[in-house]
Each structure stands twice: as structure tokens, then as C-alpha cells.
Amino acid sequence: MTAADYRIESSQPIAGGLWPAAGSMQFAVSNRALAVSLAVKSFTPNSEIRVVHVPTGEVVFRKPADAQGRWTDEL
């Protein structure tokens, strides 16, 4: 594995309490679990967040725009 095996990306700037690069639209990490954890805890304005395995181009995690930070009482 190399230093940038996974990339967290979005078409909008990504934000969050754990996001290490404020205002950027992508960030590379070497660990899949770390990449998914950062993606889950991050948010964007109306844009999907993806975790991509860089060597293969496979999207290994996807957080839809409509699932970001919206809490409702509906079941």
C-alpha cells in the first residue's frame, strides 16, 4: 500500500470537525477505515461524498447528499 491508497472526494468543499483540510474537495489517506470514518463524519452542501480506492478507481463508500446531517422524527 502507498500513502494515498484512498481518496475522500466531493464536487463541493467538504467540512466537518474531523476534516483535516478545511474547504478542500478531496483528501488522500492510506487506510480504508480512516477514509470511511472521515467521510461519515463530514458534510457538504448538497453533494455526495465518496471514498475511492485510488489504484482501482472503485468507489468503496458513498454518502448521499440527502443523508448528510438531516435528523427527522419521521419513521
Short mmCIF file of N, CA and C in Angstrom, two decimals:
data_model
loop_
_atom_site.label_atom_id
_atom_site.label_comp_id
_atom_site.label_asym_id
_atom_site.label_seq_id
_atom_site.Cartn_x
_atom_site.Cartn_y
_atom_site.Cartn_z
N MET A 1 0.83 -1.18 0.00
CA MET A 1 0.00 0.00 0.00
C MET A 1 0.87 1.25 0.00
N THR A 2 0.39 2.26 -0.68
CA THR A 2 1.11 3.53 -0.72
C THR A 2 0.43 4.54 0.20
N ALA A 3 1.00 5.72 0.29
CA ALA A 3 0.48 6.75 1.18
C ALA A 3 -0.88 7.27 0.75
N ALA A 4 -1.29 7.05 -0.49
CA ALA A 4 -2.55 7.61 -0.98
C ALA A 4 -3.42 6.53 -1.61
N ASP A 5 -3.65 5.43 -0.89
CA ASP A 5 -4.47 4.36 -1.44
C ASP A 5 -5.94 4.72 -1.51
N TYR A 6 -6.41 5.65 -0.67
CA TYR A 6 -7.82 6.03 -0.65
C TYR A 6 -7.95 7.54 -0.73
N ARG A 7 -8.97 7.98 -1.46
CA ARG A 7 -9.23 9.41 -1.62
C ARG A 7 -10.67 9.68 -1.22
N ILE A 8 -10.88 10.64 -0.33
CA ILE A 8 -12.21 11.12 0.01
C ILE A 8 -12.46 12.30 -0.90
N GLU A 9 -13.60 12.30 -1.61
CA GLU A 9 -13.82 13.37 -2.58
C GLU A 9 -15.28 13.78 -2.65
N SER A 10 -15.49 14.98 -3.17
CA SER A 10 -16.82 15.53 -3.40
C SER A 10 -16.70 16.63 -4.44
N SER A 11 -17.84 16.98 -5.03
CA SER A 11 -17.81 18.07 -6.01
C SER A 11 -17.99 19.44 -5.33
N GLN A 12 -18.21 19.45 -4.02
CA GLN A 12 -18.33 20.66 -3.22
C GLN A 12 -17.29 20.61 -2.10
N PRO A 13 -16.92 21.75 -1.53
CA PRO A 13 -15.98 21.74 -0.40
C PRO A 13 -16.53 20.90 0.76
N ILE A 14 -15.66 20.12 1.37
CA ILE A 14 -16.05 19.23 2.47
C ILE A 14 -15.69 19.90 3.79
N ALA A 15 -16.57 19.73 4.79
CA ALA A 15 -16.33 20.31 6.11
C ALA A 15 -16.66 19.27 7.17
N GLY A 16 -16.23 19.52 8.38
CA GLY A 16 -16.53 18.65 9.50
C GLY A 16 -15.50 18.81 10.59
N GLY A 17 -15.87 18.41 11.80
CA GLY A 17 -15.00 18.56 12.94
C GLY A 17 -13.71 17.77 12.84
N LEU A 18 -13.72 16.66 12.11
CA LEU A 18 -12.53 15.83 11.95
C LEU A 18 -11.84 16.03 10.61
N TRP A 19 -12.43 16.84 9.74
CA TRP A 19 -11.88 17.03 8.40
C TRP A 19 -10.57 17.82 8.49
N PRO A 20 -9.46 17.23 8.05
CA PRO A 20 -8.14 17.84 8.24
C PRO A 20 -7.78 18.94 7.25
N ALA A 21 -8.52 19.10 6.18
CA ALA A 21 -8.17 20.08 5.14
C ALA A 21 -9.37 20.98 4.87
N ALA A 22 -9.60 21.96 5.73
CA ALA A 22 -10.77 22.82 5.64
C ALA A 22 -10.97 23.42 4.26
N GLY A 23 -12.17 23.24 3.72
CA GLY A 23 -12.53 23.84 2.44
C GLY A 23 -12.08 23.08 1.21
N SER A 24 -11.35 21.99 1.37
CA SER A 24 -10.90 21.24 0.19
C SER A 24 -11.99 20.27 -0.28
N MET A 25 -11.86 19.81 -1.51
CA MET A 25 -12.84 18.89 -2.08
C MET A 25 -12.32 17.46 -2.15
N GLN A 26 -11.11 17.23 -1.68
CA GLN A 26 -10.58 15.87 -1.62
C GLN A 26 -9.43 15.80 -0.62
N PHE A 27 -9.21 14.56 -0.13
CA PHE A 27 -8.13 14.33 0.82
C PHE A 27 -7.70 12.88 0.67
N ALA A 28 -6.40 12.63 0.61
CA ALA A 28 -5.88 11.28 0.42
C ALA A 28 -5.38 10.71 1.74
N VAL A 29 -5.70 9.43 1.98
CA VAL A 29 -5.24 8.72 3.17
C VAL A 29 -4.82 7.31 2.78
N SER A 30 -4.09 6.65 3.66
CA SER A 30 -3.59 5.31 3.34
C SER A 30 -4.47 4.19 3.87
N ASN A 31 -5.41 4.51 4.75
CA ASN A 31 -6.18 3.50 5.44
C ASN A 31 -7.67 3.60 5.07
N ARG A 32 -8.26 2.47 4.66
CA ARG A 32 -9.67 2.47 4.25
C ARG A 32 -10.60 2.84 5.40
N ALA A 33 -10.37 2.28 6.58
CA ALA A 33 -11.22 2.57 7.73
C ALA A 33 -11.18 4.05 8.09
N LEU A 34 -9.99 4.64 8.05
CA LEU A 34 -9.86 6.07 8.33
C LEU A 34 -10.60 6.89 7.28
N ALA A 35 -10.47 6.52 6.03
CA ALA A 35 -11.14 7.25 4.95
C ALA A 35 -12.66 7.22 5.12
N VAL A 36 -13.21 6.05 5.40
CA VAL A 36 -14.66 5.92 5.57
C VAL A 36 -15.11 6.68 6.82
N SER A 37 -14.35 6.58 7.91
CA SER A 37 -14.70 7.30 9.14
C SER A 37 -14.75 8.81 8.92
N LEU A 38 -13.75 9.34 8.23
CA LEU A 38 -13.73 10.78 7.93
C LEU A 38 -14.90 11.17 7.05
N ALA A 39 -15.22 10.34 6.07
CA ALA A 39 -16.35 10.63 5.17
C ALA A 39 -17.67 10.64 5.92
N VAL A 40 -17.85 9.68 6.81
CA VAL A 40 -19.10 9.59 7.58
C VAL A 40 -19.29 10.81 8.46
N LYS A 41 -18.22 11.30 9.05
CA LYS A 41 -18.30 12.43 9.97
C LYS A 41 -18.25 13.80 9.29
N SER A 42 -18.13 13.82 7.97
CA SER A 42 -18.02 15.08 7.22
C SER A 42 -19.32 15.39 6.49
N PHE A 43 -19.43 16.60 5.98
CA PHE A 43 -20.61 17.00 5.23
C PHE A 43 -20.25 18.01 4.15
N THR A 44 -21.14 18.13 3.18
CA THR A 44 -21.01 19.11 2.10
C THR A 44 -22.38 19.72 1.85
N PRO A 45 -22.44 20.88 1.21
CA PRO A 45 -23.72 21.47 0.86
C PRO A 45 -24.28 20.81 -0.40
N ASN A 46 -25.22 19.92 -0.24
CA ASN A 46 -25.94 19.30 -1.36
C ASN A 46 -25.06 18.54 -2.34
N SER A 47 -24.11 17.77 -1.84
CA SER A 47 -23.24 17.00 -2.71
C SER A 47 -22.86 15.68 -2.05
N GLU A 48 -22.73 14.66 -2.84
CA GLU A 48 -22.32 13.35 -2.36
C GLU A 48 -20.85 13.35 -1.93
N ILE A 49 -20.52 12.55 -0.92
CA ILE A 49 -19.12 12.33 -0.52
C ILE A 49 -18.80 10.88 -0.85
N ARG A 50 -17.65 10.66 -1.51
CA ARG A 50 -17.24 9.32 -1.91
C ARG A 50 -15.86 9.00 -1.36
N VAL A 51 -15.62 7.70 -1.11
CA VAL A 51 -14.28 7.21 -0.81
C VAL A 51 -13.90 6.31 -1.97
N VAL A 52 -12.78 6.64 -2.62
CA VAL A 52 -12.34 5.92 -3.81
C VAL A 52 -11.02 5.20 -3.52
N HIS A 53 -10.95 3.93 -3.92
CA HIS A 53 -9.69 3.18 -3.84
C HIS A 53 -8.89 3.62 -5.06
N VAL A 54 -7.84 4.38 -4.85
CA VAL A 54 -7.10 5.04 -5.93
C VAL A 54 -6.52 4.05 -6.95
N PRO A 55 -5.86 2.96 -6.55
CA PRO A 55 -5.27 2.06 -7.56
C PRO A 55 -6.28 1.46 -8.54
N THR A 56 -7.52 1.20 -8.07
CA THR A 56 -8.52 0.56 -8.94
C THR A 56 -9.59 1.52 -9.44
N GLY A 57 -9.76 2.65 -8.77
CA GLY A 57 -10.82 3.59 -9.13
C GLY A 57 -12.18 3.19 -8.58
N GLU A 58 -12.24 2.13 -7.79
CA GLU A 58 -13.50 1.64 -7.23
C GLU A 58 -13.98 2.56 -6.11
N VAL A 59 -15.26 2.91 -6.15
CA VAL A 59 -15.87 3.67 -5.06
C VAL A 59 -16.23 2.66 -3.97
N VAL A 60 -15.58 2.77 -2.81
CA VAL A 60 -15.78 1.80 -1.74
C VAL A 60 -16.78 2.28 -0.69
N PHE A 61 -17.11 3.57 -0.72
CA PHE A 61 -18.11 4.12 0.19
C PHE A 61 -18.72 5.35 -0.46
N ARG A 62 -20.02 5.53 -0.24
CA ARG A 62 -20.74 6.66 -0.81
C ARG A 62 -21.71 7.19 0.23
N LYS A 63 -21.65 8.50 0.50
CA LYS A 63 -22.58 9.14 1.42
C LYS A 63 -23.44 10.10 0.60
N PRO A 64 -24.70 9.75 0.37
CA PRO A 64 -25.57 10.59 -0.48
C PRO A 64 -25.78 11.98 0.12
N ALA A 65 -26.01 12.94 -0.74
CA ALA A 65 -26.22 14.32 -0.30
C ALA A 65 -27.43 14.43 0.61
N ASP A 66 -28.48 13.67 0.37
CA ASP A 66 -29.69 13.79 1.18
C ASP A 66 -29.57 13.12 2.55
N ALA A 67 -28.46 12.44 2.84
CA ALA A 67 -28.28 11.77 4.13
C ALA A 67 -27.32 12.53 5.04
N GLN A 68 -27.01 13.75 4.73
CA GLN A 68 -25.98 14.47 5.47
C GLN A 68 -26.56 15.44 6.48
N GLY A 69 -26.51 15.04 7.73
CA GLY A 69 -26.87 15.95 8.81
C GLY A 69 -28.33 16.28 8.93
N ARG A 70 -29.20 15.50 8.36
CA ARG A 70 -30.62 15.78 8.46
C ARG A 70 -31.27 14.79 9.42
N TRP A 71 -31.78 15.31 10.52
CA TRP A 71 -32.43 14.47 11.51
C TRP A 71 -33.91 14.79 11.51
N THR A 72 -34.74 13.77 11.42
CA THR A 72 -36.18 13.98 11.44
C THR A 72 -36.80 13.01 12.43
N ASP A 73 -38.05 13.25 12.78
CA ASP A 73 -38.80 12.35 13.66
C ASP A 73 -39.62 11.36 12.88
N GLU A 74 -39.55 11.43 11.56
CA GLU A 74 -40.34 10.53 10.71
C GLU A 74 -39.76 9.13 10.75
N LEU A 75 -40.64 8.15 10.68
CA LEU A 75 -40.21 6.74 10.63
C LEU A 75 -40.40 6.19 9.26
#
